[in-house]
Structures are given as C-alpha cells and as structure tokens.
Tab-separated table of C-alpha atoms and ligand atoms in Angstrom:
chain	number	residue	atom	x	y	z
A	1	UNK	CA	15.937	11.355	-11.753
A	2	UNK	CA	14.037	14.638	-10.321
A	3	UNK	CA	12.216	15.737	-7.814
A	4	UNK	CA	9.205	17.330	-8.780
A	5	UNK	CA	6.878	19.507	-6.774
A	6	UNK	CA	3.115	19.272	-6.794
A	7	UNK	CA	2.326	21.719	-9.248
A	8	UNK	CA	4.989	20.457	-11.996
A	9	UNK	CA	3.768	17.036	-11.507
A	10	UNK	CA	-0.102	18.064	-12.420
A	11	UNK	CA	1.280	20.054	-15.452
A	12	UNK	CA	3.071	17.024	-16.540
A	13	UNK	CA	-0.029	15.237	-15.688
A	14	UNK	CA	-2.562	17.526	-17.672
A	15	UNK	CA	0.032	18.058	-20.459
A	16	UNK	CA	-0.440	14.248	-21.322
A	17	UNK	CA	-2.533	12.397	-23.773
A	18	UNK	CA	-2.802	9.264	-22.406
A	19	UNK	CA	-1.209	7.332	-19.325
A	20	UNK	CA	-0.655	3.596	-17.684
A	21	UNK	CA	-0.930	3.921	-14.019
A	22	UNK	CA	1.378	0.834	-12.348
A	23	UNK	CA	0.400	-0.237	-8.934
A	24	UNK	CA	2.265	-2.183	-6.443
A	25	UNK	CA	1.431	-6.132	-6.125
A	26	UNK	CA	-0.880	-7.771	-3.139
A	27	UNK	CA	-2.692	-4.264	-3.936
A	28	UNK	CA	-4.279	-2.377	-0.373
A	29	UNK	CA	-6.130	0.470	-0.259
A	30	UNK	CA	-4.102	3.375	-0.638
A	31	UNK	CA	-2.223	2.025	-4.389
A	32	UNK	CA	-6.108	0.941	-5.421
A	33	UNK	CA	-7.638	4.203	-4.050
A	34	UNK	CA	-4.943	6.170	-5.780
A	35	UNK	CA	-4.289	4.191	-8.842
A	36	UNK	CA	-7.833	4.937	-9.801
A	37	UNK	CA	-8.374	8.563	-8.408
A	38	UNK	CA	-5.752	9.444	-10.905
A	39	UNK	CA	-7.172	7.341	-13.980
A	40	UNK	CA	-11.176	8.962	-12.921
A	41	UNK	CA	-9.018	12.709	-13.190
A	42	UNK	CA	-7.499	11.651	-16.704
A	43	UNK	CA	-10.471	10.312	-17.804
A	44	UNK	CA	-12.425	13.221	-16.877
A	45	UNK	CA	-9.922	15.245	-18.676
A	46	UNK	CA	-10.729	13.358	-22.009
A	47	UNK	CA	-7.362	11.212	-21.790
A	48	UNK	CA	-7.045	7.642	-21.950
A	49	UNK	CA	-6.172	6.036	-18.792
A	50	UNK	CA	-5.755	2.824	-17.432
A	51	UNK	CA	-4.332	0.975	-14.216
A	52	UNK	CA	-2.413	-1.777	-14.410
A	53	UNK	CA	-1.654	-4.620	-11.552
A	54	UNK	CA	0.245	-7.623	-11.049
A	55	UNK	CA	-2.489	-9.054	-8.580
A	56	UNK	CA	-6.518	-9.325	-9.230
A	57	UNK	CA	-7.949	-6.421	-6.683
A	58	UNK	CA	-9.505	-8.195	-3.930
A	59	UNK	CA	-13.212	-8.000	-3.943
A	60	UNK	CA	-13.654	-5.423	-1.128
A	61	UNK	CA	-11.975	-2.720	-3.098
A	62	UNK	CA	-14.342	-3.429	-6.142
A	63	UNK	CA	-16.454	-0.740	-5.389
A	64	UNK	CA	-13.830	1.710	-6.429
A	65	UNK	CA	-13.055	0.376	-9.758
A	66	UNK	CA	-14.899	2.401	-12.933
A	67	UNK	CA	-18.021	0.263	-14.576
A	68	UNK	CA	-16.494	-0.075	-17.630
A	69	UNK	CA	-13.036	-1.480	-17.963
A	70	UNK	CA	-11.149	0.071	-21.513
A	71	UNK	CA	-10.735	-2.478	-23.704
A	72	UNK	CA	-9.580	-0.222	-25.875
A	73	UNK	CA	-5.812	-0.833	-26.760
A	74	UNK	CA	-3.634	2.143	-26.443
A	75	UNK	CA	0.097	3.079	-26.455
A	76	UNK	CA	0.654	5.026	-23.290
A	77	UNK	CA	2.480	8.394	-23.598
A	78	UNK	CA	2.830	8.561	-19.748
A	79	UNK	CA	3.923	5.730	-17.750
A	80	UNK	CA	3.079	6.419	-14.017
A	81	UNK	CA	3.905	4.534	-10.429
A	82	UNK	CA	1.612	5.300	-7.607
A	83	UNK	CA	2.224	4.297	-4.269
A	84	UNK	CA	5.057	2.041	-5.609
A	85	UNK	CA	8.206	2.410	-3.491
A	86	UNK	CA	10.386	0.415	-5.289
A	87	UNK	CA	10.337	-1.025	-8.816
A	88	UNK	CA	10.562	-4.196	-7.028
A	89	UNK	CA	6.930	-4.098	-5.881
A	90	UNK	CA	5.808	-4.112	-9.160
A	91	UNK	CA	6.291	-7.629	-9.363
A	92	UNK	CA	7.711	-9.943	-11.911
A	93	UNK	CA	6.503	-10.059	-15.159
A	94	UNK	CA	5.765	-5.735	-14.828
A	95	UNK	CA	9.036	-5.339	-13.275
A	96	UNK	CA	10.937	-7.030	-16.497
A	97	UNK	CA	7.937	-5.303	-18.521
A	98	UNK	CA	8.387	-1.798	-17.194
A	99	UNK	CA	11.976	-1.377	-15.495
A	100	UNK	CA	13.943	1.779	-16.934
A	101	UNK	CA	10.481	3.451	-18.626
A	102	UNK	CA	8.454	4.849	-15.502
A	103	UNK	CA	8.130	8.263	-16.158
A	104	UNK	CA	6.915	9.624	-13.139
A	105	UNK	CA	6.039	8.348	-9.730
A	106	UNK	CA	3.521	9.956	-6.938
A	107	UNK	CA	4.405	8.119	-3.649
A	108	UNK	CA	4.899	8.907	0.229
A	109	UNK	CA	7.787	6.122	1.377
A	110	UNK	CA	10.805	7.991	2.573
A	111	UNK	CA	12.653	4.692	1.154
A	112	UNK	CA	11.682	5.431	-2.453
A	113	UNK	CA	14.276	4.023	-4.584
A	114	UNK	CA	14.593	6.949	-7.138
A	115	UNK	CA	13.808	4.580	-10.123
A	116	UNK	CA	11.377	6.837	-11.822
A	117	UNK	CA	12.198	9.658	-13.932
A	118	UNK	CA	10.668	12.232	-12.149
A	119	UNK	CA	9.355	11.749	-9.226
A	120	UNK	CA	6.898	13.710	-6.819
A	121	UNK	CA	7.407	12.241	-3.120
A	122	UNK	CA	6.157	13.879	0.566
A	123	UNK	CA	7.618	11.517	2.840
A	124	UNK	CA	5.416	12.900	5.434
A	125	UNK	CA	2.104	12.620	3.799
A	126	UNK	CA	0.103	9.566	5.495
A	127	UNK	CA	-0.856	7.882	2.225
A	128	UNK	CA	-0.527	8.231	-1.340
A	129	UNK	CA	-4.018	9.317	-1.676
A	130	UNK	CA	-3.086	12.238	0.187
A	131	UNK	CA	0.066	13.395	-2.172
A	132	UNK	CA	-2.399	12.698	-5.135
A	133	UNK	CA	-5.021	14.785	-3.235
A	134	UNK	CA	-2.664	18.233	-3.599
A	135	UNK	CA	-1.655	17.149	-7.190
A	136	UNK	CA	-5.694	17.096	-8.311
A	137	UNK	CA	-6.148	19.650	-6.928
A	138	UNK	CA	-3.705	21.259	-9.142
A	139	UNK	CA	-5.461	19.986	-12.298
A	140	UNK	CA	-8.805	21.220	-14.033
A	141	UNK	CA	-10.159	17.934	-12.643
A	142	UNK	CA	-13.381	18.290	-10.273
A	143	UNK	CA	-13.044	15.919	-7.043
A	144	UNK	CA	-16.235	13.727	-8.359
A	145	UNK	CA	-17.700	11.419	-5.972
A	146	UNK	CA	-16.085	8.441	-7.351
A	147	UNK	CA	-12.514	10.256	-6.954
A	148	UNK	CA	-13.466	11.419	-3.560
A	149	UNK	CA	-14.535	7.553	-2.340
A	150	UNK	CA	-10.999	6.344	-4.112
A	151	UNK	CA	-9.062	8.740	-1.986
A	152	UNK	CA	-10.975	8.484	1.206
A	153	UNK	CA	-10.071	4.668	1.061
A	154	UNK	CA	-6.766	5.412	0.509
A	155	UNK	CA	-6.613	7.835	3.136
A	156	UNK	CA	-8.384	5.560	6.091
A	157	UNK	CA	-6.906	2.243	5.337
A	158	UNK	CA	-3.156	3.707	5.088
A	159	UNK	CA	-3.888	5.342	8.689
A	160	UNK	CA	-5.667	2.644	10.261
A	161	UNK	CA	-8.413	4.447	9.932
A	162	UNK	CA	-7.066	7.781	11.060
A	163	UNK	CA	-5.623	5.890	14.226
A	164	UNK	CA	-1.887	5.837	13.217
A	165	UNK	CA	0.906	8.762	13.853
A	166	UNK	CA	1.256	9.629	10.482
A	167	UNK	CA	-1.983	11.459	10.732
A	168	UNK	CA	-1.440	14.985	10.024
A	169	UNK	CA	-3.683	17.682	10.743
A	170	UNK	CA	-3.366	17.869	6.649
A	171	UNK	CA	-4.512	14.301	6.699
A	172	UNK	CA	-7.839	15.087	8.263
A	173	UNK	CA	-8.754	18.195	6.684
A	174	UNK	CA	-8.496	16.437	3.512
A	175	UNK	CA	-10.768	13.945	4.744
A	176	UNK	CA	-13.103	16.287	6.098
A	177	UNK	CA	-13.232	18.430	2.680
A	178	UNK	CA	-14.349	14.842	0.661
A	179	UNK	CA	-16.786	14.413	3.321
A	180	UNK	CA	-18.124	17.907	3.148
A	181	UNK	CA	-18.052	18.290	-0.655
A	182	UNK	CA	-20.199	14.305	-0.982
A	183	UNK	CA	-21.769	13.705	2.182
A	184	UNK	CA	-23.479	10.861	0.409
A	185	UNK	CA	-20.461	8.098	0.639
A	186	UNK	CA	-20.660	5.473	2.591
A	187	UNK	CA	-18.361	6.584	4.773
A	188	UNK	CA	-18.832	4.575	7.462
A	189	UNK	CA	-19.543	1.233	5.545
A	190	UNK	CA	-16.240	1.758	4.008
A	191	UNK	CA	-14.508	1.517	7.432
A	192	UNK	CA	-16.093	-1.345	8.293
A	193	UNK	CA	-15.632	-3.187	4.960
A	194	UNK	CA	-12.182	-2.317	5.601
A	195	UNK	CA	-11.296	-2.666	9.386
A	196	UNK	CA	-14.203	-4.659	10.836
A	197	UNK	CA	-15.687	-7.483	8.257
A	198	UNK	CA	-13.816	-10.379	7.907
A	199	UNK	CA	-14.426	-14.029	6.191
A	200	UNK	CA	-15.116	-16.827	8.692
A	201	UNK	CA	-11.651	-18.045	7.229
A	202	UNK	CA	-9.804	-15.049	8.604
A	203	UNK	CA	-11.515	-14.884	11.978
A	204	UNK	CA	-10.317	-18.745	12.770
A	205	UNK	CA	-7.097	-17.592	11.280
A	206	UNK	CA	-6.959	-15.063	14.008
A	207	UNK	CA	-7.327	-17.563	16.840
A	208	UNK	CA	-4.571	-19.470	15.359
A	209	UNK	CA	-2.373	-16.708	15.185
A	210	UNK	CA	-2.756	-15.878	18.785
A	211	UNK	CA	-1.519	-19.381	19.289
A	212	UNK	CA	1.282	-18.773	16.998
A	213	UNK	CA	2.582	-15.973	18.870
A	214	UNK	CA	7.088	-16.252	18.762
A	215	UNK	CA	8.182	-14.230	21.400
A	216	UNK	CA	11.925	-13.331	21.070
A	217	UNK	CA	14.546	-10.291	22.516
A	218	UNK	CA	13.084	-10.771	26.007
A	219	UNK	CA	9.453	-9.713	24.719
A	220	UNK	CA	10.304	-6.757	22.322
A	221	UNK	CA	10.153	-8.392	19.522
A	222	UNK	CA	7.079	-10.581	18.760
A	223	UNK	CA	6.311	-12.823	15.871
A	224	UNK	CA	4.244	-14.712	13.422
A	225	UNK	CA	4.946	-16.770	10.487
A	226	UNK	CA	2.335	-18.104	8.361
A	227	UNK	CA	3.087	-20.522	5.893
A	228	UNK	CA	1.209	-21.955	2.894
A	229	UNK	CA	0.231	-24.990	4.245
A	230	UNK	CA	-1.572	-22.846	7.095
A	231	UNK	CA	-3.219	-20.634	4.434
A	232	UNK	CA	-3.977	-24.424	2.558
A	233	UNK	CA	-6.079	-25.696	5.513
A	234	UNK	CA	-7.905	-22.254	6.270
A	235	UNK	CA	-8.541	-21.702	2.823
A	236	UNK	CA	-7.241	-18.107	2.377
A	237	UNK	CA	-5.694	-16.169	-0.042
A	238	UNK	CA	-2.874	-13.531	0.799
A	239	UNK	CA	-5.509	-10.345	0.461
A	240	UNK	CA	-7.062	-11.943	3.042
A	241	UNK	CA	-3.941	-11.464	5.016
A	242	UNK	CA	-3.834	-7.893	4.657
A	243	UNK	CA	-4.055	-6.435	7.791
A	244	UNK	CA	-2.783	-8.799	10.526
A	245	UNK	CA	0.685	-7.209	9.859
A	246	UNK	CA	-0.031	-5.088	12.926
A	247	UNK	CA	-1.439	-8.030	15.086
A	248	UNK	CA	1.814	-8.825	17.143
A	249	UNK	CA	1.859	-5.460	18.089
A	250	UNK	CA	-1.145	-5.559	20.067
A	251	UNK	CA	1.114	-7.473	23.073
A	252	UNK	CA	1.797	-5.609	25.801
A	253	UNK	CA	5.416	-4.339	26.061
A	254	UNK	CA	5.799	-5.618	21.980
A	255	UNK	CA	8.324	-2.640	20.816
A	256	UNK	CA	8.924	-4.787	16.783
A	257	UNK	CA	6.244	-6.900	15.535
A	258	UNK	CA	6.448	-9.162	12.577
A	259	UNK	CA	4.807	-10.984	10.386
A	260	UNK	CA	6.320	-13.333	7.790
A	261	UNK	CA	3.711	-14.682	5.133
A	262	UNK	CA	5.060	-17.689	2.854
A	263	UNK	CA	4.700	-15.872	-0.558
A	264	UNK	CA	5.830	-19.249	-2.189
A	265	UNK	CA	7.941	-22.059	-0.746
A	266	UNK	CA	11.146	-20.916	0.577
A	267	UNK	CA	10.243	-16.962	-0.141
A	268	UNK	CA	8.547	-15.083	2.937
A	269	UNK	CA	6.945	-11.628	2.407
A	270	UNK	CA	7.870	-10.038	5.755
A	271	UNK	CA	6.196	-7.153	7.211
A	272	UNK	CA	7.389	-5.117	10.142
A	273	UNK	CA	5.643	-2.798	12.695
A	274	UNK	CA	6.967	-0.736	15.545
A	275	UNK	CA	5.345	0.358	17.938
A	276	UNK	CA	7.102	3.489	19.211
A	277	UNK	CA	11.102	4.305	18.428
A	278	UNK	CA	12.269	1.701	16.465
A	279	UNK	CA	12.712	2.447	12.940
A	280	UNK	CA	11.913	-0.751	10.634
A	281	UNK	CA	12.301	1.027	7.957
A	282	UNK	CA	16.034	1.283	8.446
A	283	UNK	CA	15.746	-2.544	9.605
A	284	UNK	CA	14.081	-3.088	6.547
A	285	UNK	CA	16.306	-1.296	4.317
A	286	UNK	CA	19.599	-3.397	5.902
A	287	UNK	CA	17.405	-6.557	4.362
A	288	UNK	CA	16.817	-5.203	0.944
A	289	UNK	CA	13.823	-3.873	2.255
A	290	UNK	CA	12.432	-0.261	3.200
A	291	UNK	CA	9.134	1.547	3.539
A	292	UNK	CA	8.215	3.904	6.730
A	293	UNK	CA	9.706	4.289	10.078
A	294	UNK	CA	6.655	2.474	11.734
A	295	UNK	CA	5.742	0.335	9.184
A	296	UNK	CA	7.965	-1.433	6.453
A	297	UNK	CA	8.918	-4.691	4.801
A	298	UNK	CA	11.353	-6.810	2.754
A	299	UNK	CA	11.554	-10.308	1.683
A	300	UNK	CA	13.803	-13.382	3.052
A	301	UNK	CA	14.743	-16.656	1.161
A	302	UNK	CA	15.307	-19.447	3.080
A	303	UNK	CA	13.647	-21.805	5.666
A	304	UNK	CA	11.374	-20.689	7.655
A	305	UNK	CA	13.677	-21.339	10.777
A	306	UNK	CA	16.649	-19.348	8.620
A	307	UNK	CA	14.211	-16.558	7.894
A	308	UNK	CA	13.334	-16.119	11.865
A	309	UNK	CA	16.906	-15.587	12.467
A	310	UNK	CA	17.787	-13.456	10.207
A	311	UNK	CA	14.842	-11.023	10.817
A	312	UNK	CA	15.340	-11.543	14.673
A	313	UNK	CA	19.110	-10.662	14.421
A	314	UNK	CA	18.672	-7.779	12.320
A	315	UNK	CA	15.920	-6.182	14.709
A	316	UNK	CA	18.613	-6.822	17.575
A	317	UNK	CA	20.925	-4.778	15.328
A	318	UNK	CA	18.763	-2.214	14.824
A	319	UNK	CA	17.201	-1.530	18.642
A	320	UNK	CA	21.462	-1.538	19.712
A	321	UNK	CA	21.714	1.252	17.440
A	322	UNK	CA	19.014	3.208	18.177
B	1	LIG	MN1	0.570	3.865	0.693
C-alpha cells in the first residue's frame, strides 16, 4: 500500500482508460455524491466509467445519478473505492468479488484499513466529496453542474448540513465556490430533501423511538435498538433509517449515543455518536469497527440483549480511558 497525495492520485486518475468506482453498502450521501462526481469527471474525459453498489440508491439521491445508465460491458483498467473505509463495507458478494484488486481508494476515515493499493486519504476533510473536490480539481475536468450538485450533497449530508465539527473553513469555501460557479442548484431543496422530508413511516418511527429511549452509564450513554420486526410493522426499509443515528444524542447530558439497527436476525448494524470527547471511533475499532472520532460504527452478532452489553461495556471501557 501507498499513500498518495492529491495531485498523484488525479494523474493516476487521468492516466486511465476506463474505471469501476465501488461504493460502500446502505449508500448516504457523501459515497453517492462522490461515487458519481468522479464517474461525471471520467466521463467527461472520454473514459468509461461506472459505479458500482451493493444496495439500490434510495430514491432521494436519484437526482444525482446520470440519465443514461452504461450498459455497455467493459473490463475496468482502474478499480476505485470512494468513501469506503474498509473493504468490509463493500458488502458480501463485492467484498468476495473485489478483495485484493482495489487499486486506489479516495476516502476521509482516519480508520481506513489500508486495503487498497494506493490510497489518497485526508483524515481531516469533512466528507469524501471534499477530498474528491481537490483531486478534480487537479484534472482537466470542468466542475459541471451535475458534478457540482454530486459534491454539494456529499458535502451537506456528511456535515449535517454544515452543522457538525468537522466543518473546516476548507469545507465551506468549497461549498461556496459550487454555489458561486452554478447558482442555479437547488440548493436549498437539496437540504430539505435531505434533512427535513421524511415518509409518514419514518415520522411515526420517530415517536416510537423516543419511547424506546435505553438509558445506561448513569445517563451518558443513551440507546436505541430497532429490530426487524419494528421496521416490519412501520413498513420501512433501512435507507429510511439513515439519519436517526444521531437521535439519542439530542438528550440532554447524552455524552455516547447509539443506535443498533437489526441488519438481519441476530446481526445488528451499530452506529455510534459522541457528542463531545469521547472517541467512538476507537470504541468502534476495539469491536471490529472504526470510522471518525464523533461518528463511527461496527457490527455485533448476537441477541439483541447480548449486543446491548457488549456495546454498553465497551463504551464504559472507552470513557475510563479517556
Ligand atoms: Mn463520507
């Protein structure tokens, strides 16, 4: 594996014919907004491109995808993560598919597993889209409107809309050069379809998660499991879940919130949040897990009781240390 800076990756980028861009399963913003930035650039460039993902995107990211999908069949010369942390998160059948040939891999988690050949990382950047930003901008590529919408997505909903402390001064200046170079996005209908508009499914879902609420370590550490026999009766699927990882956070005095989603029976998807000096990610990584100091994840077998105590006691571990 090595490191490579901004400008290397764009040459290795422009030098190819043709790439496969791999994104990370249960897709969000930031892997969609990126994933397809990059295949707009290589199209634009005359290369074939095209993005590949274990999940369907969920509908409110449709916008960003190109009108016409390549059917064409090609052999990739470049294989390329974005925004993918850990072969892992590829998920099964592109994880046995793809494991030992990524090429090169564009990402911001400090956790990165190395599994790439090459790979161009800024642990401090606040999204992949922003990483990706600096290596287009390397490129003969013009930031087109479509490639400008992509990253601004990826941008906002990595941030919480420009809300969480990885916001950079970097981080907004990049926003505000998309929004002065096409003033004619949606910018603000793109928030809300993001942060604001949710099915009638999700909002009851809400309400029952308040309800849910596990309160454990004397309040620091708050809670929420949802299994699938919850997501059964309020008819949702798991995109729908996307952003309530930070919703146990919003309790007063809540230093570690989690969220454990039942990805299939026995197997929860956890996601953990702090809200000021914990590091998850170092929680996370003690679980087989990793991601960012604020916000990171792993995944538990077991019960759902078993699961509780496992994440519970590993949190303890990790707030003793600290
Ligand atoms: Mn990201």
């Amino acid at each position: 594996m090595k490191y490579l800076s901004v400008q290397e990756t764009a040459a290795h980028l422009t030098a190819c014919e043709s790439a496969e861009i791999l994104i990370h399963r249960s897709p969000d913003g930031d892997c969609i907004g990126s994933g397809y930035a990059l295949l707009y650039a290589l199209r634009q460039m005359g290369k074939k491109a095209r993005v590949v993902c274990h999940d369907p995107i969920p509908e409110r990211y449709h916008f960003m995808l190109p009108e016409v999908q390549t059917l064409e069949l090609f052999h990739p010369e470049l294989i390329v993560a974005v925004d993918v942390a850990d072969e892992k998160l590829l998920g099964d059948g592109l994880l046995e598919q793809y494991t030992g040939k990524i090429d090169l891999c564009i990402d911001h988690h400090i956790s990165n597993t190395e599994y790439a050949e090459a790979l161009c990382l800024d642990g401090q950047a606040a999204a992949a889209a922003q990483v990706l930003y600096a290596v287009l901008k390397e490129m003969p590529v013009t930031i087109t409107k479509e490639i400008a919408a992509c990253l601004y997505t990826g941008l906002a909903t990595d941030t919480g809309c420009f809300m969480y402390d990885n916001v950079s001064p970097r981080t907004l200046r990049i926003a505000a050069e998309i929004m002065e170079q096409h003033p004619d996005i949606p910018y603000a209908q793109i928030n809300r379809n993001m942060f604001i508009v949710k099915s009638m499914g999700r909002i009851r879902l809400d309400q029952l998660l308040a309800g849910q609420l596990e309160s454990a370590l004397d309040g620091q550490c708050m809670l929420i499991c949802v299994t699938r026999s919850l997501m059964e009766e309020y008819g949702l699927d798991e995109s729908e879940l996307e952003g309530i990882a930070g919703f146990p956070l919003q309790v007063e005095g809540v230093q570690v919130g989690i969220v454990m989603k039942e990805r299939e029976k026995g197997v929860f998807k956890v996601s953990m949040r702090s809200a000021d000096w914990v590091n998850v990610s170092a929680i996370c990584q003690t679980l087989g897990g990793g991601g960012h100091i604020k916000a990171a994840g792993c995944t538990i077998n077991g019960s759902a009781e078993e699961a509780k105590r496992i994440l519970i006691d590993a949190v303890a571990k990790g707030m003793a240390k600290a």
